[in-house]
Amino acid sequence: MTHEKLNPMLLSCARPGGRAQGPGRPKDMEKRGAILAAAQKLFTRSGFEGTSMDAIAQAAGVSKLTVYSHFGDKDSLFREAAQTCCGALMPEQVFEFQPALDLRHALNVIALAHARVLANSELAALFRAVLGDCNAEGDPRLGRLVWDVGPGRAQQKIEHFLEQAVAAGKLEIRDVPLAAGQFLALLRGDLPLRRLFACSEGCEEAGIRRNAEAAVEMFLRAYAPR
């Protein structure tokens, strides 16, 4: 993903309602959005180690001091850029548990959002570039960064949702963390590999929806109350 236009998904963080740190003036928020968009573009193109804060500042049209004042360090900037992408595709409200809501419907909402994340070409390109730095000789913190903003976040959110569903008597699960991992495995299917190898078959909306609904169906067969 090397296009020069700023990603609207990332620019949304500069608008009211987006996460903000530091000064809250509109101009500051616009700079923050530009920095995030530049970071996503450069991390995707050059990986984590190959991207400098100087290059991000230049691409965003701001000073390096401005980049550091908003994000502190490169690790934090990468985390925020990836979280912004993931959060736009899979917002917090997706995981809200409501006892009165049909459980199958709620799980389908989670599953569809997560499947769309897995099939998203921009996120796939970002993680593919950074994963090249996560090797045995590299710094293990990079792998932790990718895990925390992607699979780790989804695992935590789904665990919390399942705990509430069990407490409400809608599911029977003895080991919630294990069940959450199983649910994610069902959702993944072959979507990540298809995106990793740039194969688009099955990553269209119909394929994403079919994968999500099948995962929910199988999960409920295992854990719905008898």
PDB file of C-alpha atoms in Angstrom:
ATOM      1  CA  MET A   1       0.000   0.000   0.000  1.00  0.00           C
ATOM      2  CA  THR A   2       2.117   2.864  -1.242  1.00  0.00           C
ATOM      3  CA  HIS A   3      -0.507   5.354  -2.407  1.00  0.00           C
ATOM      4  CA  GLU A   4       0.082   8.930  -1.300  1.00  0.00           C
ATOM      5  CA  LYS A   5      -3.440   9.869  -0.238  1.00  0.00           C
ATOM      6  CA  LEU A   6      -4.091   9.849   3.484  1.00  0.00           C
ATOM      7  CA  ASN A   7      -6.230   6.929   4.595  1.00  0.00           C
ATOM      8  CA  PRO A   8      -9.681   8.206   5.717  1.00  0.00           C
ATOM      9  CA  MET A   9      -9.715   5.447   8.352  1.00  0.00           C
ATOM     10  CA  LEU A  10      -6.669   6.948  10.000  1.00  0.00           C
ATOM     11  CA  LEU A  11      -7.723  10.552   9.480  1.00  0.00           C
ATOM     12  CA  SER A  12     -10.914   9.802  11.422  1.00  0.00           C
ATOM     13  CA  CYS A  13      -8.874   9.788  14.617  1.00  0.00           C
ATOM     14  CA  ALA A  14      -8.305  13.498  14.103  1.00  0.00           C
ATOM     15  CA  ARG A  15     -12.003  14.261  14.224  1.00  0.00           C
ATOM     16  CA  PRO A  16     -14.228  14.696  17.278  1.00  0.00           C
ATOM     17  CA  GLY A  17     -14.839  11.346  18.915  1.00  0.00           C
ATOM     18  CA  GLY A  18     -11.416   9.929  17.973  1.00  0.00           C
ATOM     19  CA  ARG A  19      -8.815   9.096  20.602  1.00  0.00           C
ATOM     20  CA  ALA A  20      -6.669  12.034  21.428  1.00  0.00           C
ATOM     21  CA  GLN A  21      -3.571  12.608  23.495  1.00  0.00           C
ATOM     22  CA  GLY A  22      -1.979  15.874  24.416  1.00  0.00           C
ATOM     23  CA  PRO A  23      -3.414  19.196  23.119  1.00  0.00           C
ATOM     24  CA  GLY A  24      -6.974  19.068  21.842  1.00  0.00           C
ATOM     25  CA  ARG A  25      -7.047  21.942  19.350  1.00  0.00           C
ATOM     26  CA  PRO A  26      -8.404  21.025  15.875  1.00  0.00           C
ATOM     27  CA  LYS A  27      -5.058  21.798  14.243  1.00  0.00           C
ATOM     28  CA  ASP A  28      -3.304  19.419  16.631  1.00  0.00           C
ATOM     29  CA  MET A  29      -5.837  16.691  15.871  1.00  0.00           C
ATOM     30  CA  GLU A  30      -5.323  17.175  12.142  1.00  0.00           C
ATOM     31  CA  LYS A  31      -1.576  16.764  12.643  1.00  0.00           C
ATOM     32  CA  ARG A  32      -2.172  13.637  14.697  1.00  0.00           C
ATOM     33  CA  GLY A  33      -4.297  12.126  11.936  1.00  0.00           C
ATOM     34  CA  ALA A  34      -1.680  13.020   9.315  1.00  0.00           C
ATOM     35  CA  ILE A  35       1.063  11.387  11.404  1.00  0.00           C
ATOM     36  CA  LEU A  36      -0.964   8.199  11.815  1.00  0.00           C
ATOM     37  CA  ALA A  37      -1.722   8.040   8.101  1.00  0.00           C
ATOM     38  CA  ALA A  38       1.926   8.585   7.202  1.00  0.00           C
ATOM     39  CA  ALA A  39       3.005   5.961   9.726  1.00  0.00           C
ATOM     40  CA  GLN A  40       0.626   3.366   8.309  1.00  0.00           C
ATOM     41  CA  LYS A  41       1.840   4.018   4.774  1.00  0.00           C
ATOM     42  CA  LEU A  42       5.535   3.838   5.680  1.00  0.00           C
ATOM     43  CA  PHE A  43       5.282   0.870   8.057  1.00  0.00           C
ATOM     44  CA  THR A  44       3.436  -1.004   5.318  1.00  0.00           C
ATOM     45  CA  ARG A  45       6.018  -0.137   2.696  1.00  0.00           C
ATOM     46  CA  SER A  46       9.228  -0.477   4.691  1.00  0.00           C
ATOM     47  CA  GLY A  47       8.410  -2.551   7.770  1.00  0.00           C
ATOM     48  CA  PHE A  48       8.999  -1.498  11.350  1.00  0.00           C
ATOM     49  CA  GLU A  49      12.815  -1.437  11.382  1.00  0.00           C
ATOM     50  CA  GLY A  50      12.975   0.218   7.971  1.00  0.00           C
ATOM     51  CA  THR A  51      10.757   3.128   8.987  1.00  0.00           C
ATOM     52  CA  SER A  52      12.256   6.088  10.844  1.00  0.00           C
ATOM     53  CA  MET A  53      10.525   8.767  12.842  1.00  0.00           C
ATOM     54  CA  ASP A  54      12.238  11.316  10.574  1.00  0.00           C
ATOM     55  CA  ALA A  55      10.618   9.751   7.516  1.00  0.00           C
ATOM     56  CA  ILE A  56       7.205   9.706   9.194  1.00  0.00           C
ATOM     57  CA  ALA A  57       7.530  13.352  10.174  1.00  0.00           C
ATOM     58  CA  GLN A  58       8.524  14.327   6.640  1.00  0.00           C
ATOM     59  CA  ALA A  59       5.656  12.352   5.080  1.00  0.00           C
ATOM     60  CA  ALA A  60       3.171  13.915   7.519  1.00  0.00           C
ATOM     61  CA  GLY A  61       4.487  17.438   6.916  1.00  0.00           C
ATOM     62  CA  VAL A  62       5.349  18.032  10.576  1.00  0.00           C
ATOM     63  CA  SER A  63       8.494  18.235  12.674  1.00  0.00           C
ATOM     64  CA  LYS A  64       9.997  15.189  14.367  1.00  0.00           C
ATOM     65  CA  LEU A  65       9.401  16.942  17.683  1.00  0.00           C
ATOM     66  CA  THR A  66       5.669  17.044  16.863  1.00  0.00           C
ATOM     67  CA  VAL A  67       5.664  13.302  16.190  1.00  0.00           C
ATOM     68  CA  TYR A  68       7.349  12.592  19.514  1.00  0.00           C
ATOM     69  CA  SER A  69       5.069  15.000  21.395  1.00  0.00           C
ATOM     70  CA  HIS A  70       2.013  13.104  20.171  1.00  0.00           C
ATOM     71  CA  PHE A  71       3.262   9.522  20.454  1.00  0.00           C
ATOM     72  CA  GLY A  72       6.430   9.384  22.542  1.00  0.00           C
ATOM     73  CA  ASP A  73       8.289   6.696  20.586  1.00  0.00           C
ATOM     74  CA  LYS A  74       8.065   4.511  17.475  1.00  0.00           C
ATOM     75  CA  ASP A  75       6.593   1.539  19.338  1.00  0.00           C
ATOM     76  CA  SER A  76       3.702   3.671  20.582  1.00  0.00           C
ATOM     77  CA  LEU A  77       3.156   5.180  17.147  1.00  0.00           C
ATOM     78  CA  PHE A  78       3.016   1.775  15.487  1.00  0.00           C
ATOM     79  CA  ARG A  79       0.639   0.488  18.146  1.00  0.00           C
ATOM     80  CA  GLU A  80      -1.668   3.493  17.694  1.00  0.00           C
ATOM     81  CA  ALA A  81      -1.642   3.251  13.885  1.00  0.00           C
ATOM     82  CA  ALA A  82      -2.536  -0.447  13.979  1.00  0.00           C
ATOM     83  CA  GLN A  83      -5.121   0.038  16.727  1.00  0.00           C
ATOM     84  CA  THR A  84      -6.769   2.810  14.721  1.00  0.00           C
ATOM     85  CA  CYS A  85      -7.167   0.458  11.761  1.00  0.00           C
ATOM     86  CA  CYS A  86      -8.413  -2.426  13.897  1.00  0.00           C
ATOM     87  CA  GLY A  87     -10.687  -0.181  15.945  1.00  0.00           C
ATOM     88  CA  ALA A  88     -12.317   1.300  12.846  1.00  0.00           C
ATOM     89  CA  LEU A  89     -13.084  -2.167  11.499  1.00  0.00           C
ATOM     90  CA  MET A  90     -13.922  -3.754  14.861  1.00  0.00           C
ATOM     91  CA  PRO A  91     -15.087  -1.043  17.301  1.00  0.00           C
ATOM     92  CA  GLU A  92     -15.632  -1.606  21.017  1.00  0.00           C
ATOM     93  CA  GLN A  93     -19.429  -1.716  20.710  1.00  0.00           C
ATOM     94  CA  VAL A  94     -19.171  -4.897  18.626  1.00  0.00           C
ATOM     95  CA  PHE A  95     -18.271  -6.740  21.839  1.00  0.00           C
ATOM     96  CA  GLU A  96     -21.009  -5.298  24.044  1.00  0.00           C
ATOM     97  CA  PHE A  97     -23.021  -8.049  25.689  1.00  0.00           C
ATOM     98  CA  GLN A  98     -26.745  -7.397  26.086  1.00  0.00           C
ATOM     99  CA  PRO A  99     -28.695 -10.153  27.893  1.00  0.00           C
ATOM    100  CA  ALA A 100     -31.884  -9.356  25.977  1.00  0.00           C
ATOM    101  CA  LEU A 101     -30.178  -9.686  22.590  1.00  0.00           C
ATOM    102  CA  ASP A 102     -30.278 -12.964  20.689  1.00  0.00           C
ATOM    103  CA  LEU A 103     -26.921 -14.659  21.309  1.00  0.00           C
ATOM    104  CA  ARG A 104     -26.584 -16.020  17.784  1.00  0.00           C
ATOM    105  CA  HIS A 105     -27.101 -12.525  16.386  1.00  0.00           C
ATOM    106  CA  ALA A 106     -24.536 -11.044  18.798  1.00  0.00           C
ATOM    107  CA  LEU A 107     -21.957 -13.689  17.918  1.00  0.00           C
ATOM    108  CA  ASN A 108     -22.619 -13.165  14.218  1.00  0.00           C
ATOM    109  CA  VAL A 109     -21.901  -9.438  14.649  1.00  0.00           C
ATOM    110  CA  ILE A 110     -18.571 -10.216  16.322  1.00  0.00           C
ATOM    111  CA  ALA A 111     -17.713 -12.925  13.821  1.00  0.00           C
ATOM    112  CA  LEU A 112     -18.489 -10.802  10.773  1.00  0.00           C
ATOM    113  CA  ALA A 113     -16.495  -7.836  12.080  1.00  0.00           C
ATOM    114  CA  HIS A 114     -13.525 -10.060  12.888  1.00  0.00           C
ATOM    115  CA  ALA A 115     -13.680 -11.851   9.542  1.00  0.00           C
ATOM    116  CA  ARG A 116     -13.636  -8.476   7.789  1.00  0.00           C
ATOM    117  CA  VAL A 117     -10.522  -7.553   9.761  1.00  0.00           C
ATOM    118  CA  LEU A 118      -8.848 -10.790   8.694  1.00  0.00           C
ATOM    119  CA  ALA A 119      -9.737 -10.173   5.045  1.00  0.00           C
ATOM    120  CA  ASN A 120      -8.818  -6.472   5.049  1.00  0.00           C
ATOM    121  CA  SER A 121      -6.052  -5.909   2.511  1.00  0.00           C
ATOM    122  CA  GLU A 122      -4.629  -2.792   4.221  1.00  0.00           C
ATOM    123  CA  LEU A 123      -4.216  -4.495   7.587  1.00  0.00           C
ATOM    124  CA  ALA A 124      -2.823  -7.601   5.908  1.00  0.00           C
ATOM    125  CA  ALA A 125      -0.231  -5.470   4.113  1.00  0.00           C
ATOM    126  CA  LEU A 126       0.694  -3.661   7.333  1.00  0.00           C
ATOM    127  CA  PHE A 127       1.172  -6.823   9.381  1.00  0.00           C
ATOM    128  CA  ARG A 128       2.888  -8.642   6.493  1.00  0.00           C
ATOM    129  CA  ALA A 129       5.515  -5.892   6.298  1.00  0.00           C
ATOM    130  CA  VAL A 130       6.105  -5.753  10.043  1.00  0.00           C
ATOM    131  CA  LEU A 131       6.140  -9.534  10.516  1.00  0.00           C
ATOM    132  CA  GLY A 132       9.258  -9.575   8.379  1.00  0.00           C
ATOM    133  CA  ASP A 133      11.025  -7.970  11.354  1.00  0.00           C
ATOM    134  CA  CYS A 134       9.688 -10.574  13.821  1.00  0.00           C
ATOM    135  CA  ASN A 135      12.319 -13.267  13.306  1.00  0.00           C
ATOM    136  CA  ALA A 136      14.437 -15.300  15.671  1.00  0.00           C
ATOM    137  CA  GLU A 137      17.311 -12.824  15.422  1.00  0.00           C
ATOM    138  CA  GLY A 138      15.093  -9.759  15.758  1.00  0.00           C
ATOM    139  CA  ASP A 139      13.661  -7.970  18.745  1.00  0.00           C
ATOM    140  CA  PRO A 140      10.830 -10.094  20.235  1.00  0.00           C
ATOM    141  CA  ARG A 141       8.944  -6.964  21.268  1.00  0.00           C
ATOM    142  CA  LEU A 142       7.832  -6.490  17.650  1.00  0.00           C
ATOM    143  CA  GLY A 143       5.945  -9.770  17.726  1.00  0.00           C
ATOM    144  CA  ARG A 144       4.356  -8.710  21.007  1.00  0.00           C
ATOM    145  CA  LEU A 145       3.313  -5.389  19.475  1.00  0.00           C
ATOM    146  CA  VAL A 146       1.589  -7.134  16.562  1.00  0.00           C
ATOM    147  CA  TRP A 147      -0.048  -9.629  18.901  1.00  0.00           C
ATOM    148  CA  ASP A 148      -1.313  -6.981  21.341  1.00  0.00           C
ATOM    149  CA  VAL A 149      -3.014  -4.803  18.730  1.00  0.00           C
ATOM    150  CA  GLY A 150      -4.450  -7.682  16.697  1.00  0.00           C
ATOM    151  CA  PRO A 151      -5.080 -11.246  17.901  1.00  0.00           C
ATOM    152  CA  GLY A 152      -4.457 -10.426  21.564  1.00  0.00           C
ATOM    153  CA  ARG A 153      -7.035  -7.641  21.603  1.00  0.00           C
ATOM    154  CA  ALA A 154      -9.637  -9.834  19.893  1.00  0.00           C
ATOM    155  CA  GLN A 155      -8.936 -12.689  22.313  1.00  0.00           C
ATOM    156  CA  GLN A 156      -9.443 -10.448  25.367  1.00  0.00           C
ATOM    157  CA  LYS A 157     -12.655  -8.914  24.045  1.00  0.00           C
ATOM    158  CA  ILE A 158     -14.178 -12.254  23.076  1.00  0.00           C
ATOM    159  CA  GLU A 159     -13.213 -13.803  26.420  1.00  0.00           C
ATOM    160  CA  HIS A 160     -15.028 -11.000  28.232  1.00  0.00           C
ATOM    161  CA  PHE A 161     -18.100 -11.410  26.014  1.00  0.00           C
ATOM    162  CA  LEU A 162     -18.184 -15.178  26.592  1.00  0.00           C
ATOM    163  CA  GLU A 163     -17.796 -14.752  30.359  1.00  0.00           C
ATOM    164  CA  GLN A 164     -20.899 -12.553  30.380  1.00  0.00           C
ATOM    165  CA  ALA A 165     -22.810 -15.005  28.182  1.00  0.00           C
ATOM    166  CA  VAL A 166     -21.926 -17.858  30.545  1.00  0.00           C
ATOM    167  CA  ALA A 167     -22.990 -15.798  33.575  1.00  0.00           C
ATOM    168  CA  ALA A 168     -26.322 -15.090  31.858  1.00  0.00           C
ATOM    169  CA  GLY A 169     -26.880 -18.814  31.226  1.00  0.00           C
ATOM    170  CA  LYS A 170     -26.683 -18.459  27.453  1.00  0.00           C
ATOM    171  CA  LEU A 171     -23.580 -20.634  27.066  1.00  0.00           C
ATOM    172  CA  GLU A 172     -22.048 -23.556  28.957  1.00  0.00           C
ATOM    173  CA  ILE A 173     -18.256 -23.186  28.929  1.00  0.00           C
ATOM    174  CA  ARG A 174     -15.802 -24.558  31.483  1.00  0.00           C
ATOM    175  CA  ASP A 175     -12.667 -22.967  30.033  1.00  0.00           C
ATOM    176  CA  VAL A 176     -13.506 -19.552  28.601  1.00  0.00           C
ATOM    177  CA  PRO A 177      -9.978 -18.636  27.364  1.00  0.00           C
ATOM    178  CA  LEU A 178      -9.780 -21.961  25.514  1.00  0.00           C
ATOM    179  CA  ALA A 179     -13.245 -21.460  24.005  1.00  0.00           C
ATOM    180  CA  ALA A 180     -12.350 -17.918  22.903  1.00  0.00           C
ATOM    181  CA  GLY A 181      -9.280 -19.276  21.125  1.00  0.00           C
ATOM    182  CA  GLN A 182     -11.387 -21.948  19.461  1.00  0.00           C
ATOM    183  CA  PHE A 183     -13.894 -19.344  18.295  1.00  0.00           C
ATOM    184  CA  LEU A 184     -11.103 -17.246  16.788  1.00  0.00           C
ATOM    185  CA  ALA A 185      -9.622 -20.313  15.095  1.00  0.00           C
ATOM    186  CA  LEU A 186     -12.996 -21.096  13.522  1.00  0.00           C
ATOM    187  CA  LEU A 187     -13.300 -17.496  12.357  1.00  0.00           C
ATOM    188  CA  ARG A 188      -9.844 -17.416  10.838  1.00  0.00           C
ATOM    189  CA  GLY A 189     -10.242 -20.442   8.642  1.00  0.00           C
ATOM    190  CA  ASP A 190      -7.948 -19.805   5.696  1.00  0.00           C
ATOM    191  CA  LEU A 191      -8.623 -16.042   5.453  1.00  0.00           C
ATOM    192  CA  PRO A 192      -5.274 -14.893   6.926  1.00  0.00           C
ATOM    193  CA  LEU A 193      -3.308 -17.204   4.644  1.00  0.00           C
ATOM    194  CA  ARG A 194      -5.270 -16.057   1.615  1.00  0.00           C
ATOM    195  CA  ARG A 195      -4.457 -12.441   2.421  1.00  0.00           C
ATOM    196  CA  LEU A 196      -0.861 -13.240   3.338  1.00  0.00           C
ATOM    197  CA  PHE A 197      -0.317 -14.763  -0.109  1.00  0.00           C
ATOM    198  CA  ALA A 198      -2.439 -12.108  -1.858  1.00  0.00           C
ATOM    199  CA  CYS A 199      -5.127 -14.586  -2.931  1.00  0.00           C
ATOM    200  CA  SER A 200      -8.449 -12.741  -3.082  1.00  0.00           C
ATOM    201  CA  GLU A 201     -10.697 -15.783  -3.572  1.00  0.00           C
ATOM    202  CA  GLY A 202     -12.925 -16.181  -0.523  1.00  0.00           C
ATOM    203  CA  CYS A 203     -12.069 -12.683   0.752  1.00  0.00           C
ATOM    204  CA  GLU A 204     -15.043 -11.038  -0.923  1.00  0.00           C
ATOM    205  CA  GLU A 205     -18.041 -10.035   1.219  1.00  0.00           C
ATOM    206  CA  ALA A 206     -20.040 -13.181   0.447  1.00  0.00           C
ATOM    207  CA  GLY A 207     -17.122 -15.412   1.395  1.00  0.00           C
ATOM    208  CA  ILE A 208     -16.437 -13.421   4.560  1.00  0.00           C
ATOM    209  CA  ARG A 209     -20.072 -13.666   5.653  1.00  0.00           C
ATOM    210  CA  ARG A 210     -20.249 -17.384   4.895  1.00  0.00           C
ATOM    211  CA  ASN A 211     -17.104 -18.025   6.940  1.00  0.00           C
ATOM    212  CA  ALA A 212     -18.391 -15.978   9.891  1.00  0.00           C
ATOM    213  CA  GLU A 213     -21.823 -17.594  10.012  1.00  0.00           C
ATOM    214  CA  ALA A 214     -20.376 -21.107   9.755  1.00  0.00           C
ATOM    215  CA  ALA A 215     -18.000 -20.373  12.650  1.00  0.00           C
ATOM    216  CA  VAL A 216     -20.870 -19.216  14.861  1.00  0.00           C
ATOM    217  CA  GLU A 217     -22.963 -22.254  13.960  1.00  0.00           C
ATOM    218  CA  MET A 218     -20.191 -24.680  14.889  1.00  0.00           C
ATOM    219  CA  PHE A 219     -19.343 -22.793  18.085  1.00  0.00           C
ATOM    220  CA  LEU A 220     -22.942 -22.857  19.288  1.00  0.00           C
ATOM    221  CA  ARG A 221     -23.212 -26.570  18.591  1.00  0.00           C
ATOM    222  CA  ALA A 222     -20.337 -27.070  21.020  1.00  0.00           C
ATOM    223  CA  TYR A 223     -21.287 -24.608  23.768  1.00  0.00           C
ATOM    224  CA  ALA A 224     -25.020 -23.864  23.638  1.00  0.00           C
ATOM    225  CA  PRO A 225     -26.840 -25.064  26.810  1.00  0.00           C
ATOM    226  CA  ARG A 226     -28.113 -28.628  26.479  1.00  0.00           C
TER     227      ARG A 226
END
